[in-house]
Tab-separated table of C-alpha atoms and ligand atoms in Angstrom:
chain	number	residue	atom	x	y	z
U	1	MET	CA	230.714	214.760	55.886
U	2	GLN	CA	230.347	217.216	52.527
U	3	THR	CA	232.571	217.548	49.740
U	4	ASN	CA	232.326	218.845	46.076
U	5	PHE	CA	233.503	215.576	44.294
U	6	LEU	CA	233.099	212.612	45.737
U	7	VAL	CA	235.483	210.196	43.938
U	8	ILE	CA	235.334	206.348	44.554
U	9	GLY	CA	238.685	204.286	43.851
U	10	SER	CA	242.106	205.211	43.071
U	11	GLY	CA	243.543	204.326	39.939
U	12	ILE	CA	244.404	206.235	36.987
U	13	ALA	CA	241.001	207.696	36.219
U	14	GLY	CA	240.090	208.509	40.038
U	15	LEU	CA	243.478	210.219	40.729
U	16	ASN	CA	243.693	212.451	37.249
U	17	PHE	CA	239.822	213.362	37.572
U	18	ALA	CA	240.495	214.496	41.455
U	19	LEU	CA	243.981	216.459	40.503
U	20	GLN	CA	242.283	218.086	37.713
U	21	SER	CA	238.615	218.920	39.396
U	22	ALA	CA	241.055	219.963	42.862
U	23	LYS	CA	241.354	223.409	40.958
U	24	LYS	CA	237.365	224.227	40.882
U	25	GLY	CA	236.204	222.681	44.687
U	26	LYS	CA	237.246	220.549	47.450
U	27	VAL	CA	237.689	216.566	46.110
U	28	THR	CA	237.173	213.600	48.744
U	29	ILE	CA	238.094	210.063	47.609
U	30	VAL	CA	237.652	207.016	49.428
U	31	THR	CA	239.503	203.853	48.534
U	32	LYS	CA	239.085	200.485	50.358
U	33	LYS	CA	242.724	199.611	50.709
U	34	LYS	CA	245.603	202.218	50.424
U	35	LEU	CA	245.816	204.902	47.954
U	36	ILE	CA	248.514	203.361	45.681
U	37	ASP	CA	246.242	199.626	45.281
U	38	SER	CA	244.529	199.717	42.199
U	39	ASN	CA	244.319	197.777	39.372
U	40	THR	CA	246.430	200.680	37.364
U	41	ASN	CA	249.284	199.245	39.440
U	42	PHE	CA	249.261	196.207	37.278
U	43	ALA	CA	249.203	197.571	33.712
U	44	GLN	CA	252.567	196.609	32.651
U	45	GLY	CA	252.062	197.548	28.857
U	46	GLY	CA	251.720	200.977	28.534
U	47	ILE	CA	249.296	203.617	26.818
U	48	ALA	CA	248.280	203.552	23.077
U	49	ALA	CA	248.053	206.709	21.630
U	50	VAL	CA	248.894	208.437	17.966
U	51	LEU	CA	252.340	209.680	18.317
U	52	ASP	CA	254.689	208.652	15.140
U	53	GLN	CA	254.765	210.373	11.953
U	54	THR	CA	253.788	206.529	10.553
U	55	ASP	CA	250.367	206.290	12.630
U	56	ASN	CA	247.258	208.337	12.064
U	57	PHE	CA	243.855	208.281	14.020
U	58	GLU	CA	242.083	206.491	10.960
U	59	LYS	CA	245.001	203.950	11.931
U	60	HIS	CA	243.851	203.851	15.610
U	61	VAL	CA	239.941	204.037	15.589
U	62	GLU	CA	240.102	201.084	12.821
U	63	ASP	CA	242.116	198.945	14.917
U	64	THR	CA	239.907	199.183	17.975
U	65	LEU	CA	237.195	198.664	15.838
U	66	LYS	CA	238.736	195.795	14.120
U	67	ALA	CA	239.377	194.056	17.865
U	68	GLY	CA	235.818	195.061	19.296
U	69	SER	CA	234.266	192.928	16.852
U	70	TYR	CA	232.402	196.492	15.186
U	71	HIS	CA	230.462	196.256	18.303
U	72	ASN	CA	232.082	199.889	19.567
U	73	ASN	CA	230.537	203.199	19.375
U	74	LYS	CA	232.320	204.373	17.261
U	75	LYS	CA	232.370	207.943	17.836
U	76	ALA	CA	233.193	207.361	21.460
U	77	VAL	CA	236.255	205.639	20.154
U	78	GLU	CA	236.925	208.569	17.677
U	79	PHE	CA	237.146	211.184	20.856
U	80	MET	CA	239.490	208.762	22.665
U	81	VAL	CA	241.758	208.433	19.800
U	82	ARG	CA	241.503	212.150	19.175
U	83	ASN	CA	242.597	213.167	22.617
U	84	SER	CA	244.884	210.618	23.245
U	85	ALA	CA	248.495	212.518	22.529
U	86	GLU	CA	247.206	215.028	24.795
U	87	ALA	CA	246.505	212.343	27.901
U	88	ILE	CA	249.879	211.204	27.266
U	89	TYR	CA	251.617	214.905	27.081
U	90	ARG	CA	249.695	215.492	30.621
U	91	LEU	CA	251.044	212.679	32.378
U	92	ILE	CA	254.891	213.479	30.786
U	93	ASP	CA	254.385	217.071	32.550
U	94	LEU	CA	252.576	215.686	35.710
U	95	GLY	CA	255.868	214.158	36.346
U	96	VAL	CA	255.654	210.313	34.485
U	97	GLU	CA	258.972	209.671	32.582
U	98	PHE	CA	257.913	207.621	29.160
U	99	GLN	CA	260.652	205.507	28.124
U	100	LYS	CA	262.939	207.339	25.028
U	101	GLU	CA	265.356	206.658	22.326
U	102	ASN	CA	267.001	210.162	20.705
U	103	GLY	CA	264.823	211.859	22.715
U	104	LYS	CA	261.874	210.388	20.903
U	105	LEU	CA	259.598	208.572	22.919
U	106	SER	CA	259.829	204.542	22.342
U	107	LEU	CA	257.125	203.004	21.146
U	108	THR	CA	255.979	199.359	21.320
U	109	LYS	CA	253.257	197.136	19.851
U	110	GLU	CA	250.723	195.037	21.179
U	111	GLY	CA	248.304	192.356	19.932
U	112	GLY	CA	245.647	193.920	17.672
U	113	HIS	CA	247.970	197.191	16.306
U	114	SER	CA	248.723	197.532	13.023
U	115	GLU	CA	251.907	200.017	14.011
U	116	ARG	CA	253.816	200.759	17.168
U	117	ARG	CA	251.660	202.975	19.163
U	118	ILE	CA	252.091	202.769	23.000
U	119	ALA	CA	254.170	205.043	25.003
U	120	PHE	CA	255.573	202.601	28.270
U	121	VAL	CA	257.591	202.596	31.299
U	122	GLY	CA	259.905	199.349	30.895
U	123	ASP	CA	256.874	196.995	32.144
U	124	TYR	CA	255.651	198.586	35.122
U	125	THR	CA	253.889	201.668	32.849
U	126	GLY	CA	251.034	201.660	35.173
U	127	LYS	CA	252.608	201.699	38.244
U	128	GLU	CA	254.844	204.528	37.687
U	129	ILE	CA	251.816	206.405	36.405
U	130	GLU	CA	250.155	205.505	39.854
U	131	LYS	CA	253.299	206.499	41.860
U	132	ILE	CA	253.099	209.861	40.631
U	133	LEU	CA	249.807	210.752	40.302
U	134	VAL	CA	249.867	209.643	44.124
U	135	LYS	CA	252.655	212.015	44.889
U	136	ARG	CA	250.803	215.242	43.100
U	137	VAL	CA	247.259	213.602	45.015
U	138	ARG	CA	248.764	213.874	48.585
U	139	GLU	CA	250.904	217.107	47.944
U	140	HIS	CA	247.335	218.502	46.793
U	141	PRO	CA	245.764	220.791	49.675
U	142	ASN	CA	242.329	220.865	48.131
U	143	ILE	CA	241.892	216.818	48.069
U	144	LEU	CA	241.123	214.849	51.400
U	145	ILE	CA	241.790	210.991	50.977
U	146	LEU	CA	239.933	208.432	53.066
U	147	GLU	CA	242.214	205.229	53.243
U	148	ASN	CA	240.290	202.057	54.400
U	149	ALA	CA	237.373	203.066	53.595
U	150	PHE	CA	234.636	200.995	51.823
U	151	ALA	CA	231.675	202.713	49.891
U	152	MET	CA	228.780	200.521	51.082
U	153	ARG	CA	226.019	202.001	48.993
U	154	LEU	CA	225.275	205.340	46.574
U	155	LEU	CA	222.685	207.296	48.132
U	156	THR	CA	220.188	208.906	46.402
U	157	GLN	CA	217.084	211.562	46.269
U	158	LYS	CA	214.282	212.092	43.938
U	159	SER	CA	214.873	215.360	42.168
U	160	LEU	CA	212.369	217.411	39.884
U	161	PHE	CA	210.617	215.305	37.763
U	162	GLN	CA	210.945	212.860	39.969
U	163	ARG	CA	214.248	211.833	38.547
U	164	ASN	CA	216.803	209.734	40.668
U	165	SER	CA	219.288	211.709	41.828
U	166	CYS	CA	222.562	210.703	43.484
U	167	VAL	CA	223.759	213.367	46.772
U	168	GLY	CA	226.554	211.058	47.713
U	169	ILE	CA	227.467	207.635	49.356
U	170	GLN	CA	227.361	205.621	52.632
U	171	ILE	CA	230.857	204.074	53.701
U	172	ILE	CA	232.292	201.569	56.262
U	173	ARG	CA	235.454	203.203	57.584
U	174	LYS	CA	236.842	202.253	61.473
U	175	ASN	CA	234.214	200.282	61.767
U	176	LYS	CA	231.656	202.532	61.444
U	177	ILE	CA	228.819	203.896	59.350
U	178	GLU	CA	229.282	206.982	57.663
U	179	ASN	CA	227.408	209.231	55.331
U	180	ILE	CA	229.344	211.391	52.856
U	181	LEU	CA	227.257	214.158	50.926
U	182	ALA	CA	228.752	215.410	47.918
U	183	ASP	CA	227.348	217.849	44.956
U	184	GLN	CA	228.946	215.330	41.904
U	185	THR	CA	229.976	211.537	42.801
U	186	ILE	CA	232.331	209.819	40.836
U	187	LEU	CA	232.692	206.042	40.122
U	188	SER	CA	236.119	204.829	39.378
U	189	THR	CA	236.154	201.714	41.267
U	190	GLY	CA	237.687	199.713	38.674
U	191	GLY	CA	236.412	195.795	37.246
U	192	VAL	CA	235.497	192.615	38.344
U	193	GLY	CA	238.182	190.024	37.646
U	194	GLN	CA	237.901	188.866	41.573
U	195	LEU	CA	234.664	187.584	40.253
U	196	PHE	CA	236.586	184.708	38.689
U	197	LEU	CA	238.699	181.893	39.796
U	198	GLN	CA	241.769	182.704	37.868
U	199	THR	CA	241.954	186.395	37.395
U	200	THR	CA	245.310	189.133	36.621
U	201	ASN	CA	243.880	191.546	38.604
U	202	PRO	CA	244.253	192.297	42.320
U	203	SER	CA	241.985	191.893	45.474
U	204	ILE	CA	240.082	194.851	45.246
U	205	ALA	CA	238.676	194.398	41.658
U	206	THR	CA	235.011	192.740	43.254
U	207	SER	CA	232.672	194.549	40.862
U	208	ASP	CA	231.511	197.485	43.767
U	209	GLY	CA	230.852	199.884	41.567
U	210	ILE	CA	228.880	198.013	39.258
U	211	ALA	CA	226.720	196.290	42.030
U	212	MET	CA	226.164	199.987	43.505
U	213	ALA	CA	224.748	201.431	40.596
U	214	SER	CA	222.994	198.771	39.565
U	215	GLN	CA	221.172	199.117	42.688
U	216	ILE	CA	219.915	203.237	42.194
U	217	GLY	CA	218.680	202.196	38.401
U	218	CYS	CA	222.120	202.915	36.155
U	219	THR	CA	221.798	201.171	32.580
U	220	ILE	CA	224.537	198.797	32.454
U	221	LYS	CA	225.625	197.333	29.461
U	222	ASP	CA	227.615	194.846	27.620
U	223	ILE	CA	228.833	193.362	30.580
U	224	GLU	CA	229.142	189.761	29.104
U	225	PHE	CA	232.118	190.716	27.668
U	226	ILE	CA	234.592	189.647	29.814
U	227	GLN	CA	238.415	189.738	28.178
U	228	PHE	CA	240.476	187.174	29.189
U	229	HIS	CA	244.657	188.044	29.071
U	230	PRO	CA	245.776	184.864	26.759
U	231	THR	CA	249.035	185.179	28.833
U	232	ALA	CA	249.205	185.159	32.623
U	233	LEU	CA	252.175	183.017	33.829
U	234	ASN	CA	250.873	179.775	34.447
U	235	LYS	CA	251.632	179.343	37.975
U	236	ASN	CA	249.954	178.438	41.092
U	237	THR	CA	249.574	182.433	42.082
U	238	SER	CA	246.818	184.882	43.258
U	239	PRO	CA	245.965	186.934	41.433
U	240	LYS	CA	248.231	185.141	38.250
U	241	PHE	CA	251.043	187.549	37.262
U	242	LEU	CA	250.495	188.790	34.080
U	243	ILE	CA	253.326	188.409	31.256
U	244	SER	CA	252.935	191.409	28.935
U	245	GLU	CA	251.588	191.867	25.895
U	246	THR	CA	254.244	193.539	24.637
U	247	VAL	CA	256.424	190.188	25.581
U	248	ARG	CA	255.062	189.136	22.361
U	249	GLY	CA	255.058	192.588	20.605
U	250	GLU	CA	258.627	192.440	20.564
U	251	GLY	CA	259.197	188.726	19.513
U	252	ALA	CA	257.773	186.079	21.593
U	253	LYS	CA	255.986	183.155	19.967
U	254	LEU	CA	253.337	181.140	21.535
U	255	VAL	CA	254.334	177.568	21.481
U	256	ASN	CA	252.603	174.059	22.072
U	257	GLU	CA	254.019	171.232	23.898
U	258	LYS	CA	255.474	169.936	20.787
U	259	GLY	CA	257.198	173.053	20.202
U	260	GLU	CA	254.476	174.282	17.140
U	261	ARG	CA	254.146	178.120	16.685
U	262	PHE	CA	249.953	177.282	16.583
U	263	MET	CA	249.165	180.860	15.914
U	264	GLU	CA	250.839	180.758	12.626
U	265	ASN	CA	247.448	179.082	11.369
U	266	VAL	CA	245.026	180.883	13.479
U	267	HIS	CA	244.547	184.573	12.231
U	268	PRO	CA	246.817	186.908	10.009
U	269	LEU	CA	248.445	188.747	12.848
U	270	LYS	CA	249.614	185.051	14.572
U	271	ASP	CA	250.893	185.932	17.466
U	272	LEU	CA	249.972	189.355	17.780
U	273	ALA	CA	245.678	188.383	17.030
U	274	PRO	CA	243.317	190.502	18.956
U	275	ARG	CA	243.106	188.958	22.428
U	276	ASP	CA	240.088	187.189	22.343
U	277	VAL	CA	241.387	184.769	19.370
U	278	VAL	CA	245.006	184.341	21.299
U	279	ALA	CA	242.863	183.295	24.541
U	280	GLN	CA	240.744	181.053	22.744
U	281	ALA	CA	243.537	179.663	20.489
U	282	ILE	CA	245.288	178.752	23.652
U	283	TYR	CA	242.001	177.310	25.596
U	284	GLN	CA	241.893	174.849	22.534
U	285	GLN	CA	245.578	174.031	22.801
U	286	GLN	CA	245.368	173.394	26.407
U	287	LYS	CA	243.144	170.640	25.764
U	288	ASN	CA	245.891	168.386	24.243
U	289	GLY	CA	248.920	169.901	26.497
U	290	GLN	CA	250.656	173.157	28.512
U	291	VAL	CA	251.497	176.162	26.347
U	292	PHE	CA	254.352	178.452	26.605
U	293	LEU	CA	255.810	181.608	25.666
U	294	ASP	CA	258.712	181.511	23.533
U	295	ILE	CA	261.454	184.443	23.501
U	296	ARG	CA	265.160	182.513	24.095
U	297	HIS	CA	266.208	184.223	21.303
U	298	LYS	CA	266.733	187.404	22.553
U	299	SER	CA	269.954	187.923	24.532
U	300	ARG	CA	269.602	188.487	28.434
U	301	GLU	CA	270.929	191.943	28.564
U	302	TYR	CA	267.942	193.221	26.290
U	303	LEU	CA	265.309	191.529	28.681
U	304	LYS	CA	266.348	192.384	31.802
U	305	LYS	CA	266.651	196.042	30.227
U	306	ARG	CA	263.125	195.995	28.613
U	307	PHE	CA	261.313	193.987	31.079
U	308	PRO	CA	262.594	194.107	34.238
U	309	GLN	CA	259.811	193.132	36.113
U	310	ILE	CA	259.029	190.183	34.741
U	311	TYR	CA	262.720	188.849	34.353
U	312	GLU	CA	262.674	188.886	37.962
U	313	LYS	CA	259.460	187.116	38.824
U	314	LEU	CA	260.748	184.647	36.626
U	315	LYS	CA	264.092	184.561	38.006
U	316	LYS	CA	262.387	184.429	41.282
U	317	LEU	CA	260.916	180.906	40.745
U	318	LYS	CA	263.681	179.761	38.941
U	319	ILE	CA	262.575	180.046	34.687
U	320	ASP	CA	265.349	181.833	32.433
U	321	MET	CA	263.654	184.004	30.246
U	322	THR	CA	267.068	183.285	28.087
U	323	LYS	CA	266.993	179.485	28.190
U	324	ASN	CA	263.353	178.419	29.071
U	325	LEU	CA	259.963	178.454	27.707
U	326	ILE	CA	257.320	180.461	30.004
U	327	PRO	CA	254.365	178.653	30.805
U	328	VAL	CA	251.006	180.951	30.008
U	329	THR	CA	247.381	180.430	30.848
U	330	PRO	CA	244.466	183.037	29.640
U	331	ALA	CA	243.093	184.626	33.100
U	332	ALA	CA	239.814	187.089	33.471
U	333	HIS	CA	241.699	190.605	33.124
U	334	TYR	CA	239.188	193.203	32.112
U	335	GLU	CA	235.859	194.282	31.907
U	336	CYS	CA	234.532	195.780	28.429
U	337	GLY	CA	231.034	196.421	29.617
U	338	GLY	CA	229.829	198.242	32.737
U	339	ILE	CA	227.812	201.402	33.394
U	340	GLU	CA	226.521	203.075	30.739
U	341	VAL	CA	227.633	206.889	30.529
U	342	ASP	CA	227.635	209.499	27.279
U	343	LEU	CA	230.870	210.825	26.817
U	344	ASN	CA	230.601	213.439	29.423
U	345	GLY	CA	230.708	210.235	31.807
U	346	GLN	CA	227.394	211.083	33.025
U	347	THR	CA	225.385	208.121	34.252
U	348	ASN	CA	221.245	208.080	33.797
U	349	VAL	CA	221.368	209.472	37.445
U	350	LYS	CA	221.909	212.749	37.670
U	351	ASN	CA	224.696	214.031	39.789
U	352	LEU	CA	226.059	210.435	39.258
U	353	PHE	CA	229.963	209.776	36.664
U	354	ALA	CA	231.736	207.149	35.707
U	355	PHE	CA	234.863	206.484	34.156
U	356	GLY	CA	237.857	204.065	33.643
U	357	GLU	CA	236.911	200.285	33.918
U	358	VAL	CA	233.962	200.257	35.411
U	359	SER	CA	231.808	202.098	32.945
U	360	TYR	CA	230.522	201.546	29.624
U	361	THR	CA	231.688	204.397	27.198
U	362	GLY	CA	230.914	201.927	23.962
U	363	VAL	CA	234.815	202.081	23.167
U	364	HIS	CA	236.034	198.797	23.865
U	365	GLY	CA	233.017	197.018	21.771
U	366	ALA	CA	233.089	192.647	22.372
U	367	ASN	CA	236.856	192.994	22.681
U	368	ARG	CA	239.015	195.904	24.232
U	369	LEU	CA	242.071	196.908	22.424
U	370	ALA	CA	245.258	196.722	24.289
U	371	SER	CA	247.105	199.371	25.765
U	372	ASN	CA	243.218	201.056	25.140
U	373	SER	CA	242.533	200.885	29.154
U	374	LEU	CA	244.652	203.554	30.603
U	375	LEU	CA	243.962	205.765	27.611
U	376	GLU	CA	239.959	205.607	27.806
U	377	ALA	CA	240.549	206.324	31.753
U	378	LEU	CA	242.900	209.521	31.014
U	379	VAL	CA	240.834	211.135	28.060
U	380	PHE	CA	237.594	210.618	30.446
U	381	SER	CA	238.779	211.638	33.464
U	382	ASN	CA	240.062	215.076	31.586
U	383	GLN	CA	236.802	215.442	29.785
U	384	ILE	CA	234.749	215.124	32.498
U	385	ALA	CA	236.856	216.759	35.458
U	386	LYS	CA	237.011	220.107	32.360
U	387	ASN	CA	233.026	220.192	32.305
U	388	LEU	CA	231.814	219.509	36.212
U	389	ILE	CA	230.985	222.366	38.360
U	390	PRO	CA	230.657	222.841	41.856
U	391	HIS	CA	227.263	223.380	42.515
U	392	GLN	CA	227.032	223.222	46.565
U	393	LYS	CA	223.167	222.469	46.283
U	394	ILE	CA	223.119	219.764	48.887
U	395	LYS	CA	221.073	220.091	51.665
U	396	GLN	CA	221.967	218.522	54.686
U	397	THR	CA	219.724	215.496	54.968
U	398	LYS	CA	218.913	212.346	57.345
U	399	PHE	CA	219.689	209.141	55.540
U	400	ASN	CA	218.243	205.368	57.150
U	401	ALA	CA	222.072	204.423	58.021
U	402	PRO	CA	221.716	200.885	59.501
U	403	LYS	CA	221.770	201.607	63.746
U	404	ILE	CA	224.966	199.209	64.326
U	405	LEU	CA	227.946	198.159	62.696
U	406	ARG	CA	227.698	194.633	63.823
U	407	LYS	CA	230.056	191.929	63.877
U	408	ASN	CA	229.127	188.218	63.171
U	409	SER	CA	232.125	185.993	62.788
U	410	LYS	CA	229.670	183.442	61.663
U	411	GLU	CA	228.258	185.298	59.066
U	412	THR	CA	231.785	186.828	57.416
U	413	LEU	CA	233.193	183.075	57.209
U	414	LEU	CA	229.965	182.339	55.270
U	415	ALA	CA	230.564	185.052	52.842
U	416	GLU	CA	234.275	184.080	52.525
U	417	ARG	CA	233.328	180.509	51.895
U	418	LEU	CA	230.695	182.104	49.442
U	419	LYS	CA	232.961	184.201	47.370
U	420	GLN	CA	235.112	181.116	46.712
U	421	GLU	CA	231.746	179.499	45.578
U	422	ILE	CA	231.028	182.510	43.608
U	423	LYS	CA	234.358	182.613	41.715
U	424	LYS	CA	233.802	178.423	40.465
U	425	ILE	CA	230.962	179.385	39.143
U	426	MET	CA	231.824	182.209	36.913
U	427	TRP	CA	235.051	180.601	35.871
U	428	GLU	CA	233.335	177.340	35.120
U	429	TYR	CA	230.395	179.093	33.570
U	430	ALA	CA	230.941	182.542	32.264
U	431	GLY	CA	234.743	182.170	31.539
U	432	ILE	CA	236.536	181.814	28.229
U	433	VAL	CA	234.272	178.633	26.284
U	434	ARG	CA	230.261	179.630	27.976
U	435	ASN	CA	227.702	176.924	27.467
U	436	LEU	CA	223.961	179.129	27.369
U	437	LYS	CA	221.942	176.251	28.458
U	438	ARG	CA	223.881	175.394	31.194
U	439	ILE	CA	224.031	179.266	32.130
U	440	LYS	CA	220.314	179.298	32.478
U	441	LYS	CA	219.439	176.175	34.385
U	442	GLU	CA	222.776	175.635	36.448
U	443	ALA	CA	224.712	178.648	36.522
U	444	ILE	CA	222.242	181.160	37.287
U	445	PRO	CA	219.812	179.624	39.252
U	446	ARG	CA	222.879	178.912	42.122
U	447	MET	CA	224.158	182.512	41.758
U	448	GLU	CA	220.706	183.564	42.687
U	449	ARG	CA	220.421	181.124	45.924
U	450	ILE	CA	223.792	182.878	47.037
U	451	ALA	CA	222.346	186.724	46.061
U	452	LYS	CA	219.515	185.770	48.440
U	453	GLU	CA	221.882	183.897	50.983
U	454	LEU	CA	223.475	187.276	51.479
U	455	LYS	CA	220.773	189.882	51.367
U	456	ASN	CA	219.201	187.977	54.407
U	457	MET	CA	222.809	187.924	56.682
U	458	ASN	CA	221.788	190.576	59.255
U	459	GLY	CA	225.768	191.616	59.998
U	460	THR	CA	226.841	194.399	57.853
U	461	ASN	CA	230.298	194.369	57.497
U	462	GLN	CA	233.095	194.944	54.686
U	463	GLU	CA	233.211	191.468	53.586
U	464	ILE	CA	229.345	190.519	53.801
U	465	ALA	CA	228.917	193.434	51.966
U	466	GLU	CA	231.918	193.047	48.965
U	467	THR	CA	230.646	189.214	48.834
U	468	SER	CA	227.117	190.136	48.191
U	469	ASN	CA	228.719	192.934	45.676
U	470	MET	CA	230.322	189.944	43.307
U	471	ALA	CA	226.819	187.999	43.393
U	472	ILE	CA	224.592	191.047	42.389
U	473	THR	CA	227.427	191.455	39.461
U	474	SER	CA	227.938	187.514	38.734
U	475	LEU	CA	223.814	187.466	38.396
U	476	LEU	CA	224.141	190.765	35.645
U	477	ILE	CA	226.942	189.055	33.690
U	478	LEU	CA	225.393	185.698	33.478
U	479	LYS	CA	222.192	187.329	32.472
U	480	SER	CA	223.559	189.572	30.399
U	481	ALA	CA	225.523	186.199	28.345
U	482	TYR	CA	222.782	184.066	28.367
U	483	LYS	CA	220.719	186.610	26.049
U	484	ARG	CA	223.876	187.069	23.557
U	485	LYS	CA	223.374	184.086	21.839
U	486	LYS	CA	225.615	184.393	19.248
U	487	SER	CA	229.382	184.514	19.760
U	488	LEU	CA	231.051	187.887	19.264
U	489	GLY	CA	234.938	189.099	20.610
U	490	CYS	CA	235.200	187.969	24.185
U	491	HIS	CA	232.303	186.047	24.523
U	492	PHE	CA	231.830	183.338	22.937
U	493	VAL	CA	229.647	180.344	22.592
U	494	GLU	CA	229.982	176.506	22.693
U	495	LYS	CA	227.928	174.611	19.400
E	501	LIG	C1	249.554	193.729	29.242
E	501	LIG	O1	250.563	194.252	29.081
E	501	LIG	O2	249.337	192.894	28.272
E	501	LIG	C2	248.573	194.583	29.464
E	501	LIG	C3	248.182	195.738	29.049
E	501	LIG	C4	246.557	196.103	28.694
E	501	LIG	O3	246.060	195.128	29.402
E	501	LIG	O4	246.392	196.517	28.031
């Protein structure tokens, strides 16, 4: 199979790019479950953008830098912020109906923001955007969608001056291995949350893009900066259900078991401090008991309208937001680092691009500012779609595909067991507070053993390949965490 633009992943970044580039050439989207199954679907909060007269570019840039501990690439931040309003208006043109009041976009607030600048749709912004994008993509005659297709490895050739060039991917689909060749391959595979025992991310977030890219020589940067969302619902579900930061944006307070508002003395922004600060404060409080969100002062009518999804979920669990405290706990939420790209999404491998959570543009620094993730995905996918042109230069080449797709149930079961072990190791050693000595002496050797075990397996199937990806990326995270000796943003080192 051959295509112009090969998009791997079906979150906001991949679908937005597909829609735009389909005007120029044939697009193929490969996604490992259904088109709708993406991390975007889980984004409750909204999209940050400079949309109000009281706000300006400088303030949004400064909030982003401050949240990121000034470890960001300022040029990339400025680029994203300057293009923020256009990204929102493009979604409106596609049919996304953001909440409005008196004909004007309603704007909410989250941690680290000095202004109300987040456009939203109830508490299900990601789901709404994904729904519209999926509809538009399905209608498009130039877009081929391959669902339940697992991208196994990136195919490369040596090009002029022996530089590595990506020419497509190898996938597992319907129990067969296929090659798809492409002029340009785009990774938009999302995040790494599933590497951790506690996460807000869905089961697809197994770090496949980062693992595959690292295997062909892409630079992986700042991958130790895993953002832990402070307020996942503290109930035994997998993934953990998110209690959006916008709940605090609309007045909820964090309290401990004694009813103390413990954020009052932690940061000038109190409950709306950047996420790294809040997650670490909760972690400390949890040594002495549970932590809760309190929004009981708001009326039932308001809460039902503003947070319909959260209200209903809690009701099912017999938690009445107007009467009860909501138990919360931090959980792995977002990878701030990733595959290094320039402002055009280009990796250091020719014809291979990345955007969205899988990429490192430098926008997030050491800790992402809330609601900048959908924005980054949109702005950079818009930019890449503007620049890329199909070149039709690929020759049909034979790649050495494994001859058979062997199902070995014993090995599949072992992979499943190793997956659980990876999650436990990562949660224990690369979680909210890290001990560098233990990472080096205990976590890295254990993860190396798991990676080796997976490499030595004979069978080829999605379970083994996915677990292998998780082990590869986990090792990269552990090694980068060990190298960063001082606390910075969401990398917090125990003294
Ligand atoms: C949230 O609604 O709290 C999550 C939004 C985000 O991660 O930016």
